[in-house]
Short mmCIF file of C-alpha atoms (C1' of nucleotides) in Angstrom, two decimals:
data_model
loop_
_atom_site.label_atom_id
_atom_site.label_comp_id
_atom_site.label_asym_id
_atom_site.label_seq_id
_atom_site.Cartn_x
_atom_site.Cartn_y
_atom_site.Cartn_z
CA UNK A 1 85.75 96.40 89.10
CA UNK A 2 86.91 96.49 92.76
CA UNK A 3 84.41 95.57 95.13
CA UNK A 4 83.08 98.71 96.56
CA UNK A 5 79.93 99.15 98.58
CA UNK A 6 77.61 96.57 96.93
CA UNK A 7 74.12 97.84 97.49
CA UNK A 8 71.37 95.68 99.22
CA UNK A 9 69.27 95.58 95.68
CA UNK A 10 72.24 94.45 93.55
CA UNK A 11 72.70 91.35 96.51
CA UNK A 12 69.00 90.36 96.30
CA UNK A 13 69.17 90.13 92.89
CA UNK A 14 71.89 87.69 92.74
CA UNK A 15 69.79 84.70 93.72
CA UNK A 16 66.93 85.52 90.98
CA UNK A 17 70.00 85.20 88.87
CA UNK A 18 71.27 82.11 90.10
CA UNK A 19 67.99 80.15 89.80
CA UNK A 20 67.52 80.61 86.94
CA UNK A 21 71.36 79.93 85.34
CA UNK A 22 70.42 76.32 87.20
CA UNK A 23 67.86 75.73 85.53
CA UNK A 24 70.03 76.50 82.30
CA UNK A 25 72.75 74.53 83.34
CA UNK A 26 69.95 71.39 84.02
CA UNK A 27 68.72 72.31 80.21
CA UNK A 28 72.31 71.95 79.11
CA UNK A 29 72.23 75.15 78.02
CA UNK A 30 76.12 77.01 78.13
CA UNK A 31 76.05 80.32 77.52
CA UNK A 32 73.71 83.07 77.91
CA UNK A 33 73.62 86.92 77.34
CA UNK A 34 72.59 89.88 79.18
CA UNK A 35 69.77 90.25 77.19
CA UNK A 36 68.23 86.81 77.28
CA UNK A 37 68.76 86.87 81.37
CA UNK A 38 66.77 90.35 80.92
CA UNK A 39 63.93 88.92 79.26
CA UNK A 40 63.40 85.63 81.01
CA UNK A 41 64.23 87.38 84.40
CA UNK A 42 62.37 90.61 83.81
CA UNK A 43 65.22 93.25 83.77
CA UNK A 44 66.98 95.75 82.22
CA UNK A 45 70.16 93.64 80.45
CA UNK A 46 72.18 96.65 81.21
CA UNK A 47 71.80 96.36 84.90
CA UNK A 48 72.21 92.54 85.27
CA UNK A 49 75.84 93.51 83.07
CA UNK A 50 76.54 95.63 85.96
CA UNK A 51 75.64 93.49 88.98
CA UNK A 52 77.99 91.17 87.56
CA UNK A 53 80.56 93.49 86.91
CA UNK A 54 80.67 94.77 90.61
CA UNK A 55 81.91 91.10 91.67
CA UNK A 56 84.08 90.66 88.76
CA UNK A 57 84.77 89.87 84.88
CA UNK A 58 82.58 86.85 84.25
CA UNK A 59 81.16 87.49 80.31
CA UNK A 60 83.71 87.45 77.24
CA UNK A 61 82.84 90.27 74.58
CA UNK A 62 80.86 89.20 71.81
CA UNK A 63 80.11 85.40 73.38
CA UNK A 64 78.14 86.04 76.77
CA UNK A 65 78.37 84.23 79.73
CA UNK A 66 79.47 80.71 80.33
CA UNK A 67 76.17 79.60 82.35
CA UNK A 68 78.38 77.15 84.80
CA UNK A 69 81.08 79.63 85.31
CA UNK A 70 78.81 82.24 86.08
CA UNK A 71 76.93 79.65 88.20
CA UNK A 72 79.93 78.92 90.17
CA UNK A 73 80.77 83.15 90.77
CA UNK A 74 77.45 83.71 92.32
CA UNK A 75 77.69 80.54 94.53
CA UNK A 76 81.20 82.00 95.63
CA UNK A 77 79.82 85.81 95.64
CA UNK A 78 76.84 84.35 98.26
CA UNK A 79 78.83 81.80 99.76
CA UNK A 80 76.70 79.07 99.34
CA UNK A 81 79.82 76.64 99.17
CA UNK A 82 79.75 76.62 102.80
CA UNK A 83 77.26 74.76 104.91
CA UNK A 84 75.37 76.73 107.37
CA UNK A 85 73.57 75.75 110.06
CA UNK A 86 70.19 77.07 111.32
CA UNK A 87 68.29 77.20 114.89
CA UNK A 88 64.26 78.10 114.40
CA UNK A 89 62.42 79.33 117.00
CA UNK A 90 58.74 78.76 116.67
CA UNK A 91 56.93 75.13 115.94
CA UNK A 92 53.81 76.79 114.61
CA UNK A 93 52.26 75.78 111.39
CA UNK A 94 54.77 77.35 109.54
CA UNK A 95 57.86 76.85 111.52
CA UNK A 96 56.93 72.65 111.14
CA UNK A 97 56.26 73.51 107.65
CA UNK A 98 59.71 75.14 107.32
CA UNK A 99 61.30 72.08 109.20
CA UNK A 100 59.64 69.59 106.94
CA UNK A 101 60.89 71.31 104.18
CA UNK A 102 64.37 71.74 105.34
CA UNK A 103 65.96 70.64 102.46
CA UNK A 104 64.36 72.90 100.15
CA UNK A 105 66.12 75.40 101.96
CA UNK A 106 69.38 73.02 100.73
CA UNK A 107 72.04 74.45 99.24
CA UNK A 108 73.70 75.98 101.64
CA UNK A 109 71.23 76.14 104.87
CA UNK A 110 70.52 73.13 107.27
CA UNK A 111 68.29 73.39 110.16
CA UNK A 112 70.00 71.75 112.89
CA UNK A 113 68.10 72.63 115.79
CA UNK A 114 64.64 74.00 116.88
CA UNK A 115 63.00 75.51 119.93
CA UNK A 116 59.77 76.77 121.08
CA UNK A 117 59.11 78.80 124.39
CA UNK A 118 56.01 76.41 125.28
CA UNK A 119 57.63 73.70 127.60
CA UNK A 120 55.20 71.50 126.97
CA UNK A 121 56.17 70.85 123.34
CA UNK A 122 59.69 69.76 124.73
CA UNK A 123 61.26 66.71 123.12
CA UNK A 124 58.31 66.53 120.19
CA UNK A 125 59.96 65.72 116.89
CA UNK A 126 59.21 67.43 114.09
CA UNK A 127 60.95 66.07 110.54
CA UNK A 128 63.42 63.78 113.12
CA UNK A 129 64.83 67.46 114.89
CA UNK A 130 64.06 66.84 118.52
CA UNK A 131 62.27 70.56 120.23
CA UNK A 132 64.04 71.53 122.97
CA UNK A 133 63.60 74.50 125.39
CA UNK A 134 64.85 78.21 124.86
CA UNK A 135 67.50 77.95 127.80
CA UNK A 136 68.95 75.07 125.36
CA UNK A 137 69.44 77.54 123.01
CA UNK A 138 72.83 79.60 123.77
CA UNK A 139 75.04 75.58 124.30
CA UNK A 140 72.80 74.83 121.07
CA UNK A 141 74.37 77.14 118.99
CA UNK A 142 77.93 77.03 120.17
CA UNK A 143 77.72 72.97 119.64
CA UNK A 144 76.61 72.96 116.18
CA UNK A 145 78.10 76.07 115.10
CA UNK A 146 74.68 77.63 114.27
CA UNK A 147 75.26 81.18 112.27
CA UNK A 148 71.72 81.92 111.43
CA UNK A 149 68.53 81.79 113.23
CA UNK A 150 64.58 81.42 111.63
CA UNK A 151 62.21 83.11 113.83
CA UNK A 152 58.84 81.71 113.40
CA UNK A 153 56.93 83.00 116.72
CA UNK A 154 54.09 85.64 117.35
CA UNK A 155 55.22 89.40 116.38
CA UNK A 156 54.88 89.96 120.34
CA UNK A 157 57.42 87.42 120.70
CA UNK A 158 59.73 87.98 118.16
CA UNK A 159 62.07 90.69 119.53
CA UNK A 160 62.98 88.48 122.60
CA UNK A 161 63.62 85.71 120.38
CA UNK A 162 65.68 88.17 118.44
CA UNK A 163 67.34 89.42 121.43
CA UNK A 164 68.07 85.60 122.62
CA UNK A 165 69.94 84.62 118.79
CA UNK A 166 72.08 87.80 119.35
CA UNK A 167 72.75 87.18 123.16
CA UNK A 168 73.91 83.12 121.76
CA UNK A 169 76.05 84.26 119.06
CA UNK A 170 74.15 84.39 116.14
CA UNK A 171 74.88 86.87 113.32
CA UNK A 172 72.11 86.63 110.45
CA UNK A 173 68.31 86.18 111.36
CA UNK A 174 65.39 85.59 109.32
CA UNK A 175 62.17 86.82 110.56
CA UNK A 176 59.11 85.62 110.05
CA UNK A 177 56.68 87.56 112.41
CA UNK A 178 55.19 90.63 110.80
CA UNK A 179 56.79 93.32 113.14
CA UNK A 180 60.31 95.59 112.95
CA UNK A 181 62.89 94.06 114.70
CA UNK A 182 65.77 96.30 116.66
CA UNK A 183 68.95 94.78 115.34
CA UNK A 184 72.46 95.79 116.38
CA UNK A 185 75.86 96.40 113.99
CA UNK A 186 76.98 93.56 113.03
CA UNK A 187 73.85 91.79 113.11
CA UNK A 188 72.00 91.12 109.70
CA UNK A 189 68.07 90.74 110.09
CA UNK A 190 66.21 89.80 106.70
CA UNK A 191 62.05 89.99 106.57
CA UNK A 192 60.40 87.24 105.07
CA UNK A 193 56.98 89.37 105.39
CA UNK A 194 54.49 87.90 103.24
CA UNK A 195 51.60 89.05 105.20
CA UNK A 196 53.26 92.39 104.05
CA UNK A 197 52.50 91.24 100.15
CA UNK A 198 49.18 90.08 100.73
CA UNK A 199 48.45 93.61 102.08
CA UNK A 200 49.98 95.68 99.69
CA UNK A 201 48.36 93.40 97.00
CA UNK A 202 45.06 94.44 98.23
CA UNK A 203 45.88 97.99 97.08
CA UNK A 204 46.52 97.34 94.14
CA UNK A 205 43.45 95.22 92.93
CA UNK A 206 41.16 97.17 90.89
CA UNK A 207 43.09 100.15 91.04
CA UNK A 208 43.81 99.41 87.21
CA UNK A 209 40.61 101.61 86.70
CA UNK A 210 41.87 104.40 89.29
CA UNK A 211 38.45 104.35 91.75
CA UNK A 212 40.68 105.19 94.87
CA UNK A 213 40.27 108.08 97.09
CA UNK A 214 37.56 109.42 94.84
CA UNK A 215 36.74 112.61 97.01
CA UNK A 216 39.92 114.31 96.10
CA UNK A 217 41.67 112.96 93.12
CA UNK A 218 42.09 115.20 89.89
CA UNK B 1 48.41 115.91 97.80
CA UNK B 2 46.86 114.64 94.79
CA UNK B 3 46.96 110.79 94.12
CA UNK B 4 49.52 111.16 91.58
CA UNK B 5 52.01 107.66 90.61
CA UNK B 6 52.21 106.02 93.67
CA UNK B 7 55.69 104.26 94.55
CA UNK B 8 55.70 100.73 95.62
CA UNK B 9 57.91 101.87 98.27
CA UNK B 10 55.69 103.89 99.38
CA UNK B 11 52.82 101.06 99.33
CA UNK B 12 54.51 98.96 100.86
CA UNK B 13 55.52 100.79 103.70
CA UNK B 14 51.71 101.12 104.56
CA UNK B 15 51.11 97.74 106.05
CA UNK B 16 54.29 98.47 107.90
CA UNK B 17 52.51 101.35 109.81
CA UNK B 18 49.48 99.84 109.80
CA UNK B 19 50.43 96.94 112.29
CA UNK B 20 52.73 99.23 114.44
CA UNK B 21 49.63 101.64 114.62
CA UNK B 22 47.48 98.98 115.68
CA UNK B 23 49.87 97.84 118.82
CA UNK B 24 49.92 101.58 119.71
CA UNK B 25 45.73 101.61 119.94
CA UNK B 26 45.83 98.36 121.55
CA UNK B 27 48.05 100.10 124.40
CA UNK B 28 45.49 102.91 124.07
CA UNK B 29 48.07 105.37 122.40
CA UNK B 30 45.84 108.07 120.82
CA UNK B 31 48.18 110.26 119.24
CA UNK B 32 51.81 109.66 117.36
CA UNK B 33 54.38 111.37 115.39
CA UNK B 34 55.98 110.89 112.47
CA UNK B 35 59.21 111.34 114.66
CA UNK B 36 57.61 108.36 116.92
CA UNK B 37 56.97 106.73 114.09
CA UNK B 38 59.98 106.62 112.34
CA UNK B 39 62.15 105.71 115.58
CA UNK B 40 59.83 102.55 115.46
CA UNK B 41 59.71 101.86 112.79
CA UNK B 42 63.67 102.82 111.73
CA UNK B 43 62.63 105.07 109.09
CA UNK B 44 63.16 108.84 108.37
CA UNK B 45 59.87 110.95 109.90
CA UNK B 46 59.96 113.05 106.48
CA UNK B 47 59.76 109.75 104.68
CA UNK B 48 56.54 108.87 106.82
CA UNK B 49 54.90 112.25 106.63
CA UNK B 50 55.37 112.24 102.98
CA UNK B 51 54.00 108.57 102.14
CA UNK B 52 51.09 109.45 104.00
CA UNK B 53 50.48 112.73 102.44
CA UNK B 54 50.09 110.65 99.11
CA UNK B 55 46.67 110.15 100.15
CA UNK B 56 45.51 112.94 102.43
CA UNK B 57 46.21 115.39 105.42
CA UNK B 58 45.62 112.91 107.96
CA UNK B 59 47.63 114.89 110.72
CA UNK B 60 47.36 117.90 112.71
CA UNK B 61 50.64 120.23 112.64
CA UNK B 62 52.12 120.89 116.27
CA UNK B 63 50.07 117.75 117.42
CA UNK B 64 50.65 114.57 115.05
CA UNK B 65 48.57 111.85 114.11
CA UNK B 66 45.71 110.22 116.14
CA UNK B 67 46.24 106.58 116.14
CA UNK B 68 42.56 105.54 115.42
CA UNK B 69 41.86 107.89 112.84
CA UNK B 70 45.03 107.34 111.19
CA UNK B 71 44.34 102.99 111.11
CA UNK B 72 40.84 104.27 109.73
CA UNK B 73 42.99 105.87 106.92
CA UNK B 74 45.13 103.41 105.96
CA UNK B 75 43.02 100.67 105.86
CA UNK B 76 40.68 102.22 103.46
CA UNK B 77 43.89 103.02 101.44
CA UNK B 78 44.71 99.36 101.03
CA UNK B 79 41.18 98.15 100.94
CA UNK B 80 41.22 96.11 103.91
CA UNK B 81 37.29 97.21 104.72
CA UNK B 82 36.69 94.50 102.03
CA UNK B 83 36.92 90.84 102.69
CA UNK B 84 38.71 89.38 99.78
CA UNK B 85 38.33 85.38 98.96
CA UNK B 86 41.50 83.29 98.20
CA UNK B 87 42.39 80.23 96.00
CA UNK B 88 45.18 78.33 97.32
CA UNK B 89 47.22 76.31 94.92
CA UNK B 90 49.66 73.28 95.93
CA UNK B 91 48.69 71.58 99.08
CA UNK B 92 52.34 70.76 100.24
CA UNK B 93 53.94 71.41 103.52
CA UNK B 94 54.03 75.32 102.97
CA UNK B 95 50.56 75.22 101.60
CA UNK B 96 48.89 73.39 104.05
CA UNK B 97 50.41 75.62 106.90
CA UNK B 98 48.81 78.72 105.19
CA UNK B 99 45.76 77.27 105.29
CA UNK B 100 45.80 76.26 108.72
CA UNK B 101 47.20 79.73 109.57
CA UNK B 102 44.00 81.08 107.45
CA UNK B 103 42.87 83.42 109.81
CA UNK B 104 46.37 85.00 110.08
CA UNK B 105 45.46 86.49 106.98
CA UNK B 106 43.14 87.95 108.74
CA UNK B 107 42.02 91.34 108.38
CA UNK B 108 40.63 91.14 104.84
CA UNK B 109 42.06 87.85 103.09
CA UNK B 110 40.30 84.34 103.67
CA UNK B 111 41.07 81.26 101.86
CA UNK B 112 37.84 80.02 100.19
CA UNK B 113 39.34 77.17 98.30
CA UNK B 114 42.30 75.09 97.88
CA UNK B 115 43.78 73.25 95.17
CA UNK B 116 46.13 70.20 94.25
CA UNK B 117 47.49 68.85 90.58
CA UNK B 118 47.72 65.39 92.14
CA UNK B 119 44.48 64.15 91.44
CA UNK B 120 45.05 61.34 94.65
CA UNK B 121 44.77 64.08 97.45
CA UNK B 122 41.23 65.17 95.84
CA UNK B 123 38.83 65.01 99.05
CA UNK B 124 41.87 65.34 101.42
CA UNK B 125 40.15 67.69 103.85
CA UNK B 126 42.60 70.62 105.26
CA UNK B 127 41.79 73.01 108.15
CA UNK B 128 37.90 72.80 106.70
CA UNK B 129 38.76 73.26 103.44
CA UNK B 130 38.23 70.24 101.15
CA UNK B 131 41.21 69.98 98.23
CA UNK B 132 39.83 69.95 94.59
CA UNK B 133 41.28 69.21 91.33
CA UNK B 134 42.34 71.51 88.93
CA UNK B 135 39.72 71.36 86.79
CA UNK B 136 37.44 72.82 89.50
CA UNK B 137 39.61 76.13 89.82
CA UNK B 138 37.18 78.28 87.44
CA UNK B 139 34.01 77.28 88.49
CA UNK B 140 35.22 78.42 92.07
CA UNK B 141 36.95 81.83 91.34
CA UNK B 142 32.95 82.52 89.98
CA UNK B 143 31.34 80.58 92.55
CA UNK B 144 33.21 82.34 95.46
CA UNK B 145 34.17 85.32 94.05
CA UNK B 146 37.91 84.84 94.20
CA UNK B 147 39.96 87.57 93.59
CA UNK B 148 43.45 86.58 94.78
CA UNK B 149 45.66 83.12 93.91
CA UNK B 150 48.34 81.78 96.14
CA UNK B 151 50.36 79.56 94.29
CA UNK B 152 52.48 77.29 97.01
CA UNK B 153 53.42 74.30 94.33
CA UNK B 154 57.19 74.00 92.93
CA UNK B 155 59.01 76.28 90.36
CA UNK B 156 58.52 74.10 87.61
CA UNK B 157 54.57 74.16 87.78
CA UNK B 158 54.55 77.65 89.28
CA UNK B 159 54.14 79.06 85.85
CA UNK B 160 51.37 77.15 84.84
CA UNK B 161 49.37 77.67 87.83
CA UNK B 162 49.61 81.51 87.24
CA UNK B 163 48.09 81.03 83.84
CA UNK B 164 45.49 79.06 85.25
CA UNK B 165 44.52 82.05 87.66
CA UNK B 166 44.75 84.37 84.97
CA UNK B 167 42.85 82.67 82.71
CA UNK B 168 40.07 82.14 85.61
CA UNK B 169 39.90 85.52 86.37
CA UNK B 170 42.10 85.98 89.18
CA UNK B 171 43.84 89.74 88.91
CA UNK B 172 46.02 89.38 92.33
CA UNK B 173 48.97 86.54 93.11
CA UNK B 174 51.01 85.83 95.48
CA UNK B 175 53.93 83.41 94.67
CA UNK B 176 55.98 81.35 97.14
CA UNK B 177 57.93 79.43 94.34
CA UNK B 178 61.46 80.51 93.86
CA UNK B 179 61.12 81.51 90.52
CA UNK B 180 59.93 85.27 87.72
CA UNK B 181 56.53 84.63 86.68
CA UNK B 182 55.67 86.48 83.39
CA UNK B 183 52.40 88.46 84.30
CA UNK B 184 50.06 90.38 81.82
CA UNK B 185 48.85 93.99 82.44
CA UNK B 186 46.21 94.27 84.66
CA UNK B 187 47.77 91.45 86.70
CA UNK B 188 49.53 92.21 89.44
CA UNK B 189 51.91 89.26 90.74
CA UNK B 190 53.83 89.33 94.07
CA UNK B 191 56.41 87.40 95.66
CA UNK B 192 57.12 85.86 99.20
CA UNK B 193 60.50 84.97 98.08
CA UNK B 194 62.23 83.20 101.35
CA UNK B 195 64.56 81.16 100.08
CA UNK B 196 65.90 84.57 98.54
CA UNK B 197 66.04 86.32 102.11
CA UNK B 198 68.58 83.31 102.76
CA UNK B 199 70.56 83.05 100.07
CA UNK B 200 71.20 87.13 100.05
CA UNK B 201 71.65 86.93 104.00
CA UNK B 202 74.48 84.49 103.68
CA UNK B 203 75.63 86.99 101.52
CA UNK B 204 76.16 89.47 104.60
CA UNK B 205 77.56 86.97 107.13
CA UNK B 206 81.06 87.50 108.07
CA UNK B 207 81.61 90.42 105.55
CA UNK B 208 81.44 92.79 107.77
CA UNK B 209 84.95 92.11 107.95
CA UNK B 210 85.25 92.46 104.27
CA UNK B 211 87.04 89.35 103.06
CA UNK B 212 85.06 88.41 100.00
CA UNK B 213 86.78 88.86 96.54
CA UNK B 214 90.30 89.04 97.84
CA UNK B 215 91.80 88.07 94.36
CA UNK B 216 90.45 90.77 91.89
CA UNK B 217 88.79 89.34 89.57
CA UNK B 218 89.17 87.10 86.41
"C1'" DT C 1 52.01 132.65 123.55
"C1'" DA C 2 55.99 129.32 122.65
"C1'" DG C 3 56.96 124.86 121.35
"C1'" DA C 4 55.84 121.17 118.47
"C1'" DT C 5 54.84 118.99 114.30
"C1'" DT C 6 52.72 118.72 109.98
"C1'" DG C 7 52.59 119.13 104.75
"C1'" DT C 8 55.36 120.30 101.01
"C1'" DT C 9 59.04 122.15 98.27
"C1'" DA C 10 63.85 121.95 97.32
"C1'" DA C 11 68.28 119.48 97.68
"C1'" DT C 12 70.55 115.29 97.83
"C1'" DC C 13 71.46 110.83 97.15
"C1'" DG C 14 71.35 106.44 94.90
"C1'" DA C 15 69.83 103.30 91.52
"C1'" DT C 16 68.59 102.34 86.81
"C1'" DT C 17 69.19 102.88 81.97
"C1'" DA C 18 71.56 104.41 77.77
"C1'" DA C 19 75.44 104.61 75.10
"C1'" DC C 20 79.61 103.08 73.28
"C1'" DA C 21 84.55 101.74 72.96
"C1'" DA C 22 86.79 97.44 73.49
"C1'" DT C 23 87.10 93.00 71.81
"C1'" DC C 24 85.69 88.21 71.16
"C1'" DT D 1 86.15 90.27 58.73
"C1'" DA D 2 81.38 91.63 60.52
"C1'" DG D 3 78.25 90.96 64.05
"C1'" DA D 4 77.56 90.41 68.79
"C1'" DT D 5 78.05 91.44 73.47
"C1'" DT D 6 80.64 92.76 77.36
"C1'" DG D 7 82.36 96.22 80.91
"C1'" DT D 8 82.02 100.87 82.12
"C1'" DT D 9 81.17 105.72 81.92
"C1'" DA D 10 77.73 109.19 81.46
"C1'" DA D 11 72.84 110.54 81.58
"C1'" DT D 12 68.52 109.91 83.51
"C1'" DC D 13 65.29 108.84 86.61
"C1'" DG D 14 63.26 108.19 91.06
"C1'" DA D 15 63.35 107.93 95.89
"C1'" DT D 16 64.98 109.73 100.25
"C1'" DT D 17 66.17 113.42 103.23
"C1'" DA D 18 66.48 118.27 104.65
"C1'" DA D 19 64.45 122.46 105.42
"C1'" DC D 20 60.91 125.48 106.61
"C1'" DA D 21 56.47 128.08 106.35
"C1'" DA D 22 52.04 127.12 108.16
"C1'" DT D 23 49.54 126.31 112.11
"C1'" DC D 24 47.84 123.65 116.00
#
DNA sequence: TAGATTGTTAATCGATTAACAATC
DNA sequence: TAGATTGTTAATCGATTAACAATC
């Protein structure tokens, strides 16, 4: 299939597919069908068939898929052969937490450098990264050849942090703070909004037995 | 409108308005419109008018919404008028910054209790909170009245630890491990899913020039 | 009033699922 | 071969957007 528009849900599910073929692949495991990857991963075996088959012809009729083949597509489809290199903005609890991590963020994504607007926390280390001030931020990112920025600041701060990544170069952001970002073409800004979740959860506990708006309903 | 099937779109656009409204009353905005809204908020106004009609007439044609009234709304829609007590699960770097956020959480979630496998960080005190073993997690989701699980531990355990909520009553979950947790009915399961929002961002960066899958296929 | 904006129905768009010929 | 499973087209489903009467 040629590679037309991909849409946004098809992308997002090609990690979720990913993780688990790994954890085949660790369970020596070789081939695997459409349906099993439905079951374990929740999904229609039909779809997951056609996600594929937007990106290419991976499966052989009547076998399946070989697990590290298709392993090695979706690492070519999301690029994770490449190293990329992060700036975070943001040494709250969770942007340390984040840095600390790091590697879990490892295939493909290294933090390399991290800021935070409060001069006083200049030259702290967090996880052996060094803070340094925003105006650091623009030679930062040309030096290590930063492509993506973490945003880990207060939602009143996060559009001028935004702003700042653009103004320095950078081309895909991840944002943290639980507010809309204004992006620009060409610029890719993913929500990690899991204040978002918590709140939507909320709705939907207890509402098994249907005792919401109880003036008007039925 | 009556409250027929609601989408999860549409519920989770809600806490989306919800914190934009808020910033509007805190600049003593009293009245908005869906058209405001929407440029915000980069979403279509008929969108917005018809998500919120789900659950009521909440707006006055020719004039729009009132800001207060409307935050009134939505938070009785998701329930926020209700504290809700947490169980956190996994006391690792990710963990521990959520419960030193805490408050963050703030509106209606609070994190009552917090949990580790590894029986040697038992006692470890965090933000207040002291860690307990596993064991413990029952007698707590009755003692506090827990009704929501975080579960911050690795992928491999992730599973398990879901069970373990189930099976001690809990009926909401939040995930942060990379990996589909089977759910029963009556369980509703979300996911903050980060290292997704990375992996399917690299995914974007650079093809806006369109150079992926130059070769066909194969 | 005249202009503005909602609530809601109808039209459109896009994504998911079903079905099946091809073929391993 | 016979059974299994892909890749892909067609059918279905659901969500978004447009349009407009109602009305503030």
């Amino acid at each position: 299939m040629k590679p037309n528009k991909i849409s946004e849900a098809v992308v997002r599910r090609l990690p979720v597919y990913l993780r688990f073929l790994n954890e085949l692949s660790a369970s020596r495991i070789q081939t695997v069908s459409s349906q099993d990857l439905g079951e374990k991963l929740d999904l229609n075996p039909a779809q997951i068939r056609k996600d594929l088959a937007y990106f290419g012809e991976f499966g052989r009729k009547g076998v399946g898929y070989n697990v590290d083949y298709l392993i090695e597509k979706i690492r070519q489809i999301l690029k994770l052969d490449k190293m990329m290199h992060v700036a975070l903005v943001g040494t709250g609890n969770l942007g340390r937490a984040l840095c600390n991590y790091n590697m879990y963020i490892k295939d493909n994504m290294k933090i390399v450098s991290v800021f935070d607007a409060d001069e006083s926390k200049k030259g702290t280390l967090i996880n052996q990264l060094t803070v340094q001030p925003m105006q650091e931020l623009s030679a930062a990112v040309k030096q290590h050849d930063i492509s993506v920025g973490i945003i880990t600041v207060p939602s009143a701060e996060a559009q001028n942090v935004a702003d700042q990544f653009v103004a320095a170069g950078i081309r895909g952001i991840l944002n943290f703070a639980p507010v809309v970002l204004k992006s620009i073409p060409g610029v890719r800004i993913h929500h990690a909004d899991f204040t978002a979740e918590l709140l939507s959860l909320a709705y939907y506990m207890d509402h098994i037995n249907g005792s919401l708006n109880g003036e008007e309903s039925q």
